[in-house]
Amino acid sequence: AENKRMHAELAREFYSKPRTKEVNITWLMDRCYRELDAIPNFSHTLSIFYSQLDRDLVQMLAKQVLDECRHYHLLASVIENMLGRPITTAEIKPLPATLKQNDTMTKYGKQNVVTMFACRGYGAEYLSAAVNWALLECAEPEVQEPYKVIARDEEFHARIGRIGLERYATTPEL
């Protein structure tokens, strides 16, 4: 809960201060990268663990991949409007801390189905949901608009992780 609160406060603090267009674009590029990067990561995770999952969780994770595609498209559109031109996927760059966080989640999330749900499913999506709801409170209207969809979806994604943990973390070792 403390980590979630801190992530939300960081977003609120960022959006409460005046920012240049370039800073806004850098922040949104990072958020967009997180959505874009989730597409191959969740697809790969699903391809590794699908045979160990109940049918409903396979379907939920597949829906999550499609949701991440939609989030990427929504945020890329906002960035394009800010830049006044189309952007390529290759132009979407994360902040260094995002790469470090993703590397850690990938490293530990591949160990077994429980760590996958803990790292990728519940952990990442839970924190993302906190940031997204904070953005709805204080970001500019053009940023709030896609986050109306994204925030709702990320809550669903966090629930997938929680369901996976409740179902598969059944022994102390897991």
PDB file of C-alpha atoms in Angstrom:
ATOM      1  CA  ALA A   1       0.000   0.000   0.000  1.00  0.00           C
ATOM      2  CA  GLU A   2       2.864   2.378   0.803  1.00  0.00           C
ATOM      3  CA  ASN A   3       4.528   1.782  -2.563  1.00  0.00           C
ATOM      4  CA  LYS A   4       1.219   2.395  -4.349  1.00  0.00           C
ATOM      5  CA  ARG A   5       0.713   5.647  -2.431  1.00  0.00           C
ATOM      6  CA  MET A   6       4.248   6.802  -3.271  1.00  0.00           C
ATOM      7  CA  HIS A   7       3.740   6.117  -6.992  1.00  0.00           C
ATOM      8  CA  ALA A   8       0.487   8.084  -6.973  1.00  0.00           C
ATOM      9  CA  GLU A   9       2.113  10.983  -5.079  1.00  0.00           C
ATOM     10  CA  LEU A  10       4.955  11.107  -7.597  1.00  0.00           C
ATOM     11  CA  ALA A  11       2.450  11.467 -10.436  1.00  0.00           C
ATOM     12  CA  ARG A  12       0.469  14.122  -8.555  1.00  0.00           C
ATOM     13  CA  GLU A  13       3.639  16.066  -7.771  1.00  0.00           C
ATOM     14  CA  PHE A  14       4.775  15.911 -11.396  1.00  0.00           C
ATOM     15  CA  TYR A  15       1.444  17.201 -12.704  1.00  0.00           C
ATOM     16  CA  SER A  16       1.074  19.883 -10.014  1.00  0.00           C
ATOM     17  CA  LYS A  17       4.125  21.807 -11.252  1.00  0.00           C
ATOM     18  CA  PRO A  18       4.600  23.785 -14.451  1.00  0.00           C
ATOM     19  CA  ARG A  19       6.326  21.710 -17.133  1.00  0.00           C
ATOM     20  CA  THR A  20       7.689  22.337 -20.572  1.00  0.00           C
ATOM     21  CA  LYS A  21       6.205  20.610 -23.589  1.00  0.00           C
ATOM     22  CA  GLU A  22       9.425  18.579 -23.878  1.00  0.00           C
ATOM     23  CA  VAL A  23       9.145  17.333 -20.288  1.00  0.00           C
ATOM     24  CA  ASN A  24       5.503  16.368 -20.859  1.00  0.00           C
ATOM     25  CA  ILE A  25       6.467  14.468 -23.990  1.00  0.00           C
ATOM     26  CA  THR A  26       9.318  12.670 -22.196  1.00  0.00           C
ATOM     27  CA  TRP A  27       6.956  11.591 -19.395  1.00  0.00           C
ATOM     28  CA  LEU A  28       4.285  10.461 -21.838  1.00  0.00           C
ATOM     29  CA  MET A  29       6.873   8.627 -23.935  1.00  0.00           C
ATOM     30  CA  ASP A  30       7.828   6.674 -20.823  1.00  0.00           C
ATOM     31  CA  ARG A  31       4.186   5.868 -20.036  1.00  0.00           C
ATOM     32  CA  CYS A  32       3.640   4.903 -23.679  1.00  0.00           C
ATOM     33  CA  TYR A  33       6.755   2.704 -23.632  1.00  0.00           C
ATOM     34  CA  ARG A  34       5.410   0.862 -20.596  1.00  0.00           C
ATOM     35  CA  GLU A  35       2.245   0.012 -22.534  1.00  0.00           C
ATOM     36  CA  LEU A  36       4.166  -0.910 -25.687  1.00  0.00           C
ATOM     37  CA  ASP A  37       6.669  -3.057 -23.782  1.00  0.00           C
ATOM     38  CA  ALA A  38       3.854  -4.903 -22.026  1.00  0.00           C
ATOM     39  CA  ILE A  39       2.614  -6.295 -25.360  1.00  0.00           C
ATOM     40  CA  PRO A  40       5.554  -8.646 -26.081  1.00  0.00           C
ATOM     41  CA  ASN A  41       6.192  -9.278 -22.383  1.00  0.00           C
ATOM     42  CA  PHE A  42       2.682 -10.482 -21.601  1.00  0.00           C
ATOM     43  CA  SER A  43       2.497 -12.351 -24.905  1.00  0.00           C
ATOM     44  CA  HIS A  44       5.757 -14.133 -24.101  1.00  0.00           C
ATOM     45  CA  THR A  45       4.674 -14.826 -20.529  1.00  0.00           C
ATOM     46  CA  LEU A  46       1.412 -16.280 -21.769  1.00  0.00           C
ATOM     47  CA  SER A  47       3.291 -18.484 -24.240  1.00  0.00           C
ATOM     48  CA  ILE A  48       5.453 -19.863 -21.412  1.00  0.00           C
ATOM     49  CA  PHE A  49       2.802 -20.441 -18.750  1.00  0.00           C
ATOM     50  CA  TYR A  50      -0.451 -21.028 -20.684  1.00  0.00           C
ATOM     51  CA  SER A  51      -0.388 -24.797 -20.109  1.00  0.00           C
ATOM     52  CA  GLN A  52      -0.271 -24.243 -16.330  1.00  0.00           C
ATOM     53  CA  LEU A  53      -3.174 -21.805 -16.238  1.00  0.00           C
ATOM     54  CA  ASP A  54      -6.895 -22.271 -15.924  1.00  0.00           C
ATOM     55  CA  ARG A  55      -8.805 -21.436 -19.085  1.00  0.00           C
ATOM     56  CA  ASP A  56     -10.322 -18.239 -17.659  1.00  0.00           C
ATOM     57  CA  LEU A  57      -6.875 -16.837 -16.807  1.00  0.00           C
ATOM     58  CA  VAL A  58      -5.564 -17.616 -20.306  1.00  0.00           C
ATOM     59  CA  GLN A  59      -8.468 -15.615 -21.696  1.00  0.00           C
ATOM     60  CA  MET A  60      -7.941 -12.738 -19.238  1.00  0.00           C
ATOM     61  CA  LEU A  61      -4.224 -12.507 -20.043  1.00  0.00           C
ATOM     62  CA  ALA A  62      -4.954 -12.561 -23.780  1.00  0.00           C
ATOM     63  CA  LYS A  63      -7.435  -9.700 -23.262  1.00  0.00           C
ATOM     64  CA  GLN A  64      -4.773  -7.859 -21.301  1.00  0.00           C
ATOM     65  CA  VAL A  65      -2.412  -8.020 -24.289  1.00  0.00           C
ATOM     66  CA  LEU A  66      -5.110  -6.410 -26.453  1.00  0.00           C
ATOM     67  CA  ASP A  67      -5.735  -3.772 -23.764  1.00  0.00           C
ATOM     68  CA  GLU A  68      -2.022  -2.901 -23.727  1.00  0.00           C
ATOM     69  CA  CYS A  69      -2.159  -2.464 -27.516  1.00  0.00           C
ATOM     70  CA  ARG A  70      -5.067  -0.037 -27.121  1.00  0.00           C
ATOM     71  CA  HIS A  71      -3.258   1.886 -24.358  1.00  0.00           C
ATOM     72  CA  TYR A  72      -0.160   2.211 -26.527  1.00  0.00           C
ATOM     73  CA  HIS A  73      -2.281   3.542 -29.393  1.00  0.00           C
ATOM     74  CA  LEU A  74      -4.107   6.037 -27.144  1.00  0.00           C
ATOM     75  CA  LEU A  75      -0.916   7.451 -25.625  1.00  0.00           C
ATOM     76  CA  ALA A  76       0.930   7.528 -28.959  1.00  0.00           C
ATOM     77  CA  SER A  77      -1.966   9.593 -30.347  1.00  0.00           C
ATOM     78  CA  VAL A  78      -1.625  12.130 -27.511  1.00  0.00           C
ATOM     79  CA  ILE A  79       2.122  12.381 -28.151  1.00  0.00           C
ATOM     80  CA  GLU A  80       1.532  12.840 -31.881  1.00  0.00           C
ATOM     81  CA  ASN A  81      -0.934  15.647 -31.163  1.00  0.00           C
ATOM     82  CA  MET A  82       1.634  17.335 -28.916  1.00  0.00           C
ATOM     83  CA  LEU A  83       4.387  16.967 -31.520  1.00  0.00           C
ATOM     84  CA  GLY A  84       2.153  17.820 -34.446  1.00  0.00           C
ATOM     85  CA  ARG A  85       3.400  14.807 -36.419  1.00  0.00           C
ATOM     86  CA  PRO A  86       3.212  11.020 -36.481  1.00  0.00           C
ATOM     87  CA  ILE A  87       5.711   9.048 -34.402  1.00  0.00           C
ATOM     88  CA  THR A  88       7.239   5.660 -35.025  1.00  0.00           C
ATOM     89  CA  THR A  89       7.418   2.877 -32.487  1.00  0.00           C
ATOM     90  CA  ALA A  90      11.212   3.255 -32.472  1.00  0.00           C
ATOM     91  CA  GLU A  91      10.873   6.850 -31.218  1.00  0.00           C
ATOM     92  CA  ILE A  92       9.120   5.774 -28.018  1.00  0.00           C
ATOM     93  CA  LYS A  93      11.796   5.782 -25.337  1.00  0.00           C
ATOM     94  CA  PRO A  94      11.552   4.931 -21.633  1.00  0.00           C
ATOM     95  CA  LEU A  95      13.218   6.623 -18.702  1.00  0.00           C
ATOM     96  CA  PRO A  96      16.239   4.694 -17.356  1.00  0.00           C
ATOM     97  CA  ALA A  97      14.375   3.754 -14.166  1.00  0.00           C
ATOM     98  CA  THR A  98      11.666   2.108 -16.263  1.00  0.00           C
ATOM     99  CA  LEU A  99      14.212  -0.117 -17.998  1.00  0.00           C
ATOM    100  CA  LYS A 100      15.669  -1.136 -14.642  1.00  0.00           C
ATOM    101  CA  GLN A 101      12.221  -1.886 -13.229  1.00  0.00           C
ATOM    102  CA  ASN A 102      11.245  -3.898 -16.314  1.00  0.00           C
ATOM    103  CA  ASP A 103      14.496  -5.880 -16.229  1.00  0.00           C
ATOM    104  CA  THR A 104      13.859  -6.813 -12.594  1.00  0.00           C
ATOM    105  CA  MET A 105      10.250  -7.843 -13.256  1.00  0.00           C
ATOM    106  CA  THR A 106      11.325  -9.906 -16.261  1.00  0.00           C
ATOM    107  CA  LYS A 107      14.142 -11.605 -14.350  1.00  0.00           C
ATOM    108  CA  TYR A 108      11.983 -12.679 -11.422  1.00  0.00           C
ATOM    109  CA  GLY A 109       8.707 -13.016 -13.303  1.00  0.00           C
ATOM    110  CA  LYS A 110       9.943 -15.934 -15.406  1.00  0.00           C
ATOM    111  CA  GLN A 111      10.769 -18.242 -12.484  1.00  0.00           C
ATOM    112  CA  ASN A 112       7.323 -19.809 -12.184  1.00  0.00           C
ATOM    113  CA  VAL A 113       3.653 -19.000 -12.584  1.00  0.00           C
ATOM    114  CA  VAL A 114       3.446 -17.461  -9.085  1.00  0.00           C
ATOM    115  CA  THR A 115       6.353 -15.057  -9.630  1.00  0.00           C
ATOM    116  CA  MET A 116       4.868 -14.178 -13.008  1.00  0.00           C
ATOM    117  CA  PHE A 117       1.624 -13.104 -11.369  1.00  0.00           C
ATOM    118  CA  ALA A 118       3.464 -11.366  -8.510  1.00  0.00           C
ATOM    119  CA  CYS A 119       5.890  -9.389 -10.685  1.00  0.00           C
ATOM    120  CA  ARG A 120       4.151  -8.776 -13.976  1.00  0.00           C
ATOM    121  CA  GLY A 121       0.532  -9.270 -13.105  1.00  0.00           C
ATOM    122  CA  TYR A 122      -0.177  -7.904  -9.698  1.00  0.00           C
ATOM    123  CA  GLY A 123       2.909  -5.844  -8.852  1.00  0.00           C
ATOM    124  CA  ALA A 124       3.332  -3.843 -12.038  1.00  0.00           C
ATOM    125  CA  GLU A 125      -0.359  -3.385 -12.775  1.00  0.00           C
ATOM    126  CA  TYR A 126      -1.196  -2.470  -9.163  1.00  0.00           C
ATOM    127  CA  LEU A 127       1.377   0.339  -9.188  1.00  0.00           C
ATOM    128  CA  SER A 128       0.398   1.440 -12.675  1.00  0.00           C
ATOM    129  CA  ALA A 129      -3.223   1.736 -11.595  1.00  0.00           C
ATOM    130  CA  ALA A 130      -2.188   4.083  -8.774  1.00  0.00           C
ATOM    131  CA  VAL A 131      -0.357   6.387 -11.177  1.00  0.00           C
ATOM    132  CA  ASN A 132      -3.217   6.288 -13.667  1.00  0.00           C
ATOM    133  CA  TRP A 133      -5.861   7.331 -11.131  1.00  0.00           C
ATOM    134  CA  ALA A 134      -3.599  10.184  -9.988  1.00  0.00           C
ATOM    135  CA  LEU A 135      -3.298  11.353 -13.598  1.00  0.00           C
ATOM    136  CA  LEU A 136      -7.073  11.477 -13.837  1.00  0.00           C
ATOM    137  CA  GLU A 137      -7.111  13.876 -10.898  1.00  0.00           C
ATOM    138  CA  CYS A 138      -4.544  16.393 -12.059  1.00  0.00           C
ATOM    139  CA  ALA A 139      -3.269  15.936 -15.626  1.00  0.00           C
ATOM    140  CA  GLU A 140      -4.232  18.106 -18.564  1.00  0.00           C
ATOM    141  CA  PRO A 141      -7.523  17.167 -20.286  1.00  0.00           C
ATOM    142  CA  GLU A 142      -5.768  15.722 -23.337  1.00  0.00           C
ATOM    143  CA  VAL A 143      -3.809  13.395 -21.029  1.00  0.00           C
ATOM    144  CA  GLN A 144      -6.805  12.583 -18.841  1.00  0.00           C
ATOM    145  CA  GLU A 145      -8.881  11.396 -21.786  1.00  0.00           C
ATOM    146  CA  PRO A 146      -6.888   8.224 -22.606  1.00  0.00           C
ATOM    147  CA  TYR A 147      -6.368   7.560 -18.921  1.00  0.00           C
ATOM    148  CA  LYS A 148     -10.113   7.191 -18.445  1.00  0.00           C
ATOM    149  CA  VAL A 149      -9.767   3.964 -20.424  1.00  0.00           C
ATOM    150  CA  ILE A 150      -6.297   3.001 -19.206  1.00  0.00           C
ATOM    151  CA  ALA A 151      -7.050   3.422 -15.482  1.00  0.00           C
ATOM    152  CA  ARG A 152     -10.125   1.215 -15.693  1.00  0.00           C
ATOM    153  CA  ASP A 153      -8.236  -1.460 -17.630  1.00  0.00           C
ATOM    154  CA  GLU A 154      -5.233  -1.435 -15.283  1.00  0.00           C
ATOM    155  CA  GLU A 155      -7.527  -2.120 -12.327  1.00  0.00           C
ATOM    156  CA  PHE A 156      -8.740  -5.194 -14.242  1.00  0.00           C
ATOM    157  CA  HIS A 157      -5.132  -6.201 -14.934  1.00  0.00           C
ATOM    158  CA  ALA A 158      -4.237  -5.926 -11.247  1.00  0.00           C
ATOM    159  CA  ARG A 159      -7.234  -8.157 -10.453  1.00  0.00           C
ATOM    160  CA  ILE A 160      -5.855 -10.763 -12.882  1.00  0.00           C
ATOM    161  CA  GLY A 161      -2.622 -10.799 -10.903  1.00  0.00           C
ATOM    162  CA  ARG A 162      -4.461 -11.070  -7.604  1.00  0.00           C
ATOM    163  CA  ILE A 163      -6.603 -13.952  -8.930  1.00  0.00           C
ATOM    164  CA  GLY A 164      -3.467 -15.720 -10.170  1.00  0.00           C
ATOM    165  CA  LEU A 165      -1.745 -15.332  -6.808  1.00  0.00           C
ATOM    166  CA  GLU A 166      -4.768 -16.517  -4.881  1.00  0.00           C
ATOM    167  CA  ARG A 167      -5.115 -19.538  -7.145  1.00  0.00           C
ATOM    168  CA  TYR A 168      -1.509 -20.643  -7.544  1.00  0.00           C
ATOM    169  CA  ALA A 169       0.401 -19.411  -4.461  1.00  0.00           C
ATOM    170  CA  THR A 170      -0.929 -22.248  -2.347  1.00  0.00           C
ATOM    171  CA  THR A 171       2.184 -23.320  -0.412  1.00  0.00           C
ATOM    172  CA  PRO A 172       4.747 -21.340   1.642  1.00  0.00           C
ATOM    173  CA  GLU A 173       7.473 -21.987  -0.959  1.00  0.00           C
ATOM    174  CA  LEU A 174       5.372 -20.366  -3.638  1.00  0.00           C
TER     175      LEU A 174
END
